[in-house]
Amino acid sequence: MAYELYYWPGIQGRGEFVRLALEEAGADYIDVARRSTEEGGGIPALMAFLERKDIAHPPFAPPFLKDGDVLIGQTAAILLYLGDRHELAPKDAAQRLWTHQIQLTIADLVGEAHDAHHPLSADLYYEEQKPEALRRASDFRERRIPRFLGWFEDILARNPKGDGHLVGKAITYADLSLFQCVEGLLYAYPRSMKRRLAQFPRVAALHQGVARRPRIRAYLASERRLPFNEEGIFRCYPELDR
Ligand SMILES: N[C@@H](CCC(=O)N[C@@H](CS)C(=O)NCC(=O)O)C(=O)O
């Protein structure tokens, strides 16, 4: 049975981390809200699910994934689940936990990337918090991005199996997610990020290596890959990249 992914249809957002894992796995999945309402899709399908009262473990917010009777919310938990089923995580328990730890750190980075343009509230428009966003984005760009990328560079260098992957010697969902973060940061901060990335050669090499993987390359060239835009997590506001 195909997985059902529930995520906002117009953005890459956090759903993209799940899409990349499903695509790399070659898994059969339905991106429910991207289907038309006539086909039972669209935002109404997603909202109907969130409003259901008969679910014992309801997700807090999209993305969430349905696999038969199993329903999982939280991007990192979804990836933990998919990683085990599609060889996108090591089998060893300690290594699986390490992969999950990295993913949770990526979730922190994603949250901060969002808060750089929405520092006061996700419920206010960017235009309602521009002065605060200017300050927050400057800190994110100059201090937080290097801190996160520095940590990824360091754990790549320390990987006993080589610096091509974050964990072990094979691709994991954490590699795919780091790729997506670099893509997003390059989109959001084109001026400063190109320069910045040069300071983290292992991260840059991993980013390029993931983009070259046959299934990822095919996905990125397909219509399934939505373009970045100014409604998602990674937004390009030139005034925040000075
Ligand atoms: N920690 C959650 C965050 C989920 C989340 O914030 N989802 C956003 C879209 S990317 C949303 O729809 N939030 C609605 C809300 O927080 O009410 C995850 O990583 O999945």
CSV table of C-alpha atoms and ligand atoms in Angstrom, one decimal:
chain,number,residue,atom,x,y,z
A,1,MET,CA,0.0,0.0,0.0
A,2,ALA,CA,1.3,3.5,-0.9
A,3,TYR,CA,2.3,5.8,1.9
A,4,GLU,CA,0.2,8.9,2.3
A,5,LEU,CA,2.1,12.1,3.0
A,6,TYR,CA,0.1,15.0,4.3
A,7,TYR,CA,1.8,18.4,3.9
A,8,TRP,CA,0.9,21.9,2.6
A,9,PRO,CA,0.7,21.6,-1.2
A,10,GLY,CA,2.4,24.9,-2.2
A,11,ILE,CA,5.7,24.7,-0.4
A,12,GLN,CA,8.7,22.5,0.1
A,13,GLY,CA,8.7,23.3,3.8
A,14,ARG,CA,9.3,20.5,6.3
A,15,GLY,CA,7.5,18.1,4.0
A,16,GLU,CA,10.5,18.2,1.7
A,17,PHE,CA,12.7,16.3,4.2
A,18,VAL,CA,10.1,13.5,4.0
A,19,ARG,CA,9.7,13.7,0.2
A,20,LEU,CA,13.5,13.4,-0.3
A,21,ALA,CA,13.6,10.2,1.9
A,22,LEU,CA,10.6,8.7,0.0
A,23,GLU,CA,12.2,9.6,-3.3
A,24,GLU,CA,15.6,8.2,-2.5
A,25,ALA,CA,13.9,5.0,-1.3
A,26,GLY,CA,11.9,4.7,-4.5
A,27,ALA,CA,8.9,4.3,-2.3
A,28,ASP,CA,5.3,4.4,-3.5
A,29,TYR,CA,3.6,7.5,-2.0
A,30,ILE,CA,0.7,9.8,-2.4
A,31,ASP,CA,1.3,13.5,-1.7
A,32,VAL,CA,-2.3,13.8,-0.6
A,33,ALA,CA,-2.8,17.6,-0.5
A,34,ARG,CA,-1.2,18.0,-3.9
A,35,ARG,CA,-4.0,16.0,-5.4
A,36,SER,CA,-7.1,17.8,-6.5
A,37,THR,CA,-10.1,18.1,-4.2
A,38,GLU,CA,-12.0,16.0,-6.8
A,39,GLU,CA,-9.5,13.2,-6.1
A,40,GLY,CA,-10.0,13.6,-2.4
A,41,GLY,CA,-6.9,15.8,-2.0
A,42,GLY,CA,-6.1,19.4,-1.5
A,43,ILE,CA,-5.9,21.3,1.8
A,44,PRO,CA,-9.4,20.1,2.8
A,45,ALA,CA,-8.1,16.5,3.0
A,46,LEU,CA,-5.3,17.7,5.2
A,47,MET,CA,-7.5,19.8,7.5
A,48,ALA,CA,-10.1,17.1,7.7
A,49,PHE,CA,-7.5,14.7,9.0
A,50,LEU,CA,-6.2,17.3,11.6
A,51,GLU,CA,-9.7,17.9,12.8
A,52,ARG,CA,-10.6,14.2,13.3
A,53,LYS,CA,-11.6,13.3,16.8
A,54,ASP,CA,-11.3,9.6,16.5
A,55,ILE,CA,-7.5,9.4,16.3
A,56,ALA,CA,-5.7,8.3,19.5
A,57,HIS,CA,-2.4,9.8,18.6
A,58,PRO,CA,-3.2,12.9,16.5
A,59,PRO,CA,-0.3,14.8,14.9
A,60,PHE,CA,0.2,18.4,16.0
A,61,ALA,CA,1.0,19.8,12.6
A,62,PRO,CA,2.0,18.8,9.1
A,63,PRO,CA,4.0,16.9,7.9
A,64,PHE,CA,2.5,13.6,8.9
A,65,LEU,CA,2.7,10.3,7.3
A,66,LYS,CA,0.1,7.5,7.1
A,67,ASP,CA,1.3,3.9,6.5
A,68,GLY,CA,-1.8,1.8,6.8
A,69,ASP,CA,-2.9,2.0,10.4
A,70,VAL,CA,0.3,3.8,11.5
A,71,LEU,CA,0.2,7.6,11.7
A,72,ILE,CA,3.3,9.6,12.5
A,73,GLY,CA,3.8,13.3,13.0
A,74,GLN,CA,7.1,15.2,13.5
A,75,THR,CA,9.5,15.2,10.6
A,76,ALA,CA,12.3,13.6,12.7
A,77,ALA,CA,10.0,10.8,13.8
A,78,ILE,CA,8.7,10.2,10.3
A,79,LEU,CA,12.3,9.9,9.1
A,80,LEU,CA,13.2,7.5,12.0
A,81,TYR,CA,10.3,5.3,10.8
A,82,LEU,CA,11.2,5.5,7.1
A,83,GLY,CA,15.0,5.1,7.8
A,84,ASP,CA,14.4,1.7,9.3
A,85,ARG,CA,12.1,0.5,6.5
A,86,HIS,CA,14.2,1.6,3.6
A,87,GLU,CA,17.8,1.2,4.6
A,88,LEU,CA,18.2,4.9,5.1
A,89,ALA,CA,19.6,4.5,8.6
A,90,PRO,CA,22.1,2.1,10.1
A,91,LYS,CA,20.8,-1.1,11.8
A,92,ASP,CA,22.9,-0.7,14.9
A,93,ALA,CA,20.9,0.9,17.7
A,94,ALA,CA,23.5,3.4,18.8
A,95,GLN,CA,24.1,4.5,15.2
A,96,ARG,CA,20.4,4.8,14.6
A,97,LEU,CA,20.1,7.0,17.7
A,98,TRP,CA,23.1,9.1,16.5
A,99,THR,CA,21.3,9.6,13.1
A,100,HIS,CA,18.2,10.6,14.9
A,101,GLN,CA,20.2,13.0,17.1
A,102,ILE,CA,21.6,14.6,13.9
A,103,GLN,CA,18.1,14.9,12.5
A,104,LEU,CA,16.9,16.7,15.6
A,105,THR,CA,19.8,19.1,15.3
A,106,ILE,CA,18.7,19.7,11.7
A,107,ALA,CA,15.2,20.4,13.0
A,108,ASP,CA,16.7,23.1,15.3
A,109,LEU,CA,18.4,24.6,12.3
A,110,VAL,CA,15.2,24.5,10.3
A,111,GLY,CA,13.3,26.2,13.1
A,112,GLU,CA,15.9,28.9,13.3
A,113,ALA,CA,15.8,29.4,9.6
A,114,HIS,CA,12.1,30.0,9.8
A,115,ASP,CA,12.4,32.3,12.8
A,116,ALA,CA,15.0,34.5,11.0
A,117,HIS,CA,12.1,35.9,8.9
A,118,HIS,CA,9.4,35.4,11.5
A,119,PRO,CA,11.1,36.3,14.8
A,120,LEU,CA,8.0,37.5,16.6
A,121,SER,CA,5.3,35.1,15.5
A,122,ALA,CA,4.5,32.6,12.8
A,123,ASP,CA,1.0,34.0,12.8
A,124,LEU,CA,2.1,37.5,11.7
A,125,TYR,CA,3.1,38.4,8.2
A,126,TYR,CA,6.8,39.0,7.5
A,127,GLU,CA,5.9,42.6,6.6
A,128,GLU,CA,4.6,43.0,10.2
A,129,GLN,CA,8.0,42.0,11.7
A,130,LYS,CA,10.6,43.4,9.3
A,131,PRO,CA,12.8,45.4,11.8
A,132,GLU,CA,12.9,42.4,14.1
A,133,ALA,CA,13.6,40.1,11.1
A,134,LEU,CA,16.5,42.3,10.1
A,135,ARG,CA,18.2,41.8,13.4
A,136,ARG,CA,17.4,38.2,13.8
A,137,ALA,CA,18.5,37.3,10.2
A,138,SER,CA,21.8,39.1,10.7
A,139,ASP,CA,22.5,37.0,13.8
A,140,PHE,CA,21.3,33.8,12.1
A,141,ARG,CA,23.5,34.5,9.0
A,142,GLU,CA,26.6,35.6,10.8
A,143,ARG,CA,26.6,33.4,13.9
A,144,ARG,CA,24.1,30.5,13.8
A,145,ILE,CA,24.6,29.3,10.2
A,146,PRO,CA,28.4,29.0,10.8
A,147,ARG,CA,27.8,27.3,14.1
A,148,PHE,CA,25.5,24.7,12.6
A,149,LEU,CA,27.6,24.1,9.4
A,150,GLY,CA,30.7,23.9,11.6
A,151,TRP,CA,29.2,21.1,13.6
A,152,PHE,CA,28.2,19.2,10.5
A,153,GLU,CA,31.7,19.7,9.1
A,154,ASP,CA,33.1,18.4,12.3
A,155,ILE,CA,31.0,15.3,12.5
A,156,LEU,CA,31.8,14.5,8.9
A,157,ALA,CA,35.5,14.8,9.6
A,158,ARG,CA,35.1,12.6,12.7
A,159,ASN,CA,33.1,9.9,11.0
A,160,PRO,CA,35.3,6.8,11.4
A,161,LYS,CA,33.9,5.4,8.1
A,162,GLY,CA,35.0,8.4,6.1
A,163,ASP,CA,33.8,12.0,5.5
A,164,GLY,CA,31.4,11.3,2.7
A,165,HIS,CA,28.4,10.7,4.9
A,166,LEU,CA,27.3,12.0,8.3
A,167,VAL,CA,26.8,8.4,9.7
A,168,GLY,CA,28.6,5.3,8.6
A,169,LYS,CA,29.6,4.7,5.0
A,170,ALA,CA,26.2,4.7,3.3
A,171,ILE,CA,23.5,7.3,2.7
A,172,THR,CA,21.1,8.1,5.5
A,173,TYR,CA,18.1,10.3,5.8
A,174,ALA,CA,20.3,12.7,7.7
A,175,ASP,CA,22.5,13.2,4.6
A,176,LEU,CA,19.4,13.9,2.5
A,177,SER,CA,18.2,16.4,5.1
A,178,LEU,CA,21.5,18.2,5.3
A,179,PHE,CA,21.4,18.5,1.5
A,180,GLN,CA,18.0,20.1,1.8
A,181,CYS,CA,19.2,22.6,4.4
A,182,VAL,CA,22.1,23.7,2.2
A,183,GLU,CA,19.8,24.0,-0.8
A,184,GLY,CA,17.4,26.1,1.3
A,185,LEU,CA,20.2,28.3,2.8
A,186,LEU,CA,21.7,28.9,-0.7
A,187,TYR,CA,18.2,30.0,-1.9
A,188,ALA,CA,17.5,32.2,1.1
A,189,TYR,CA,21.0,33.8,1.4
A,190,PRO,CA,22.6,33.6,-2.0
A,191,ARG,CA,25.0,36.4,-1.5
A,192,SER,CA,26.5,35.3,1.9
A,193,MET,CA,26.0,31.5,1.6
A,194,LYS,CA,28.2,30.9,-1.4
A,195,ARG,CA,31.1,32.4,0.4
A,196,ARG,CA,30.1,30.7,3.7
A,197,LEU,CA,29.9,27.3,2.1
A,198,ALA,CA,33.5,27.5,0.9
A,199,GLN,CA,34.5,27.3,4.6
A,200,PHE,CA,32.9,23.9,5.0
A,201,PRO,CA,34.2,21.7,2.2
A,202,ARG,CA,32.9,18.4,3.5
A,203,VAL,CA,29.4,19.8,3.8
A,204,ALA,CA,29.6,21.3,0.3
A,205,ALA,CA,30.8,17.9,-1.1
A,206,LEU,CA,28.0,16.1,0.7
A,207,HIS,CA,25.5,18.5,-0.8
A,208,GLN,CA,26.9,17.9,-4.3
A,209,GLY,CA,27.1,14.2,-3.8
A,210,VAL,CA,23.4,13.9,-2.8
A,211,ALA,CA,22.3,16.0,-5.8
A,212,ARG,CA,24.1,13.6,-8.1
A,213,ARG,CA,22.3,10.5,-6.7
A,214,PRO,CA,20.2,9.1,-9.6
A,215,ARG,CA,16.9,9.1,-7.8
A,216,ILE,CA,17.4,12.5,-6.2
A,217,ARG,CA,18.6,14.0,-9.5
A,218,ALA,CA,15.5,12.7,-11.3
A,219,TYR,CA,13.3,14.0,-8.5
A,220,LEU,CA,14.9,17.5,-8.6
A,221,ALA,CA,14.3,17.6,-12.3
A,222,SER,CA,10.7,16.5,-12.0
A,223,GLU,CA,7.4,18.4,-11.4
A,224,ARG,CA,7.2,16.7,-8.0
A,225,ARG,CA,9.9,19.0,-6.7
A,226,LEU,CA,8.2,22.3,-6.0
A,227,PRO,CA,10.4,25.5,-6.4
A,228,PHE,CA,11.4,27.4,-3.3
A,229,ASN,CA,9.2,30.4,-2.7
A,230,GLU,CA,8.4,33.1,-0.1
A,231,GLU,CA,5.8,31.1,1.7
A,232,GLY,CA,8.1,28.3,2.9
A,233,ILE,CA,10.8,27.9,5.5
A,234,PHE,CA,13.6,29.1,3.4
A,235,ARG,CA,12.7,32.5,1.9
A,236,CYS,CA,14.7,34.8,-0.2
A,237,TYR,CA,14.4,38.4,1.1
A,238,PRO,CA,17.4,40.3,-0.3
A,239,GLU,CA,17.3,42.8,2.6
A,240,LEU,CA,18.0,39.9,5.0
A,241,ASP,CA,21.2,38.8,3.1
A,242,ARG,CA,23.2,42.0,3.5
B,1,LIG,N1,8.5,20.1,14.8
B,1,LIG,C1,7.5,19.9,13.8
B,1,LIG,C2,7.0,21.2,13.3
B,1,LIG,C3,5.8,21.1,12.4
B,1,LIG,C4,5.4,22.4,11.9
B,1,LIG,O1,5.7,23.5,12.4
B,1,LIG,N2,4.7,22.4,10.8
B,1,LIG,C5,4.3,23.7,10.1
B,1,LIG,C6,4.5,23.6,8.6
B,1,LIG,S1,6.2,23.4,8.3
B,1,LIG,C7,2.8,23.9,10.4
B,1,LIG,O2,2.0,23.6,9.6
B,1,LIG,N3,2.6,24.4,11.6
B,1,LIG,C8,1.2,24.7,12.0
B,1,LIG,C9,1.2,25.0,13.5
B,1,LIG,O3,2.3,25.0,14.1
B,1,LIG,O4,0.1,25.3,14.0
B,1,LIG,C10,8.1,19.0,12.6
B,1,LIG,O5,9.4,19.0,12.5
B,1,LIG,O6,7.4,18.3,11.9
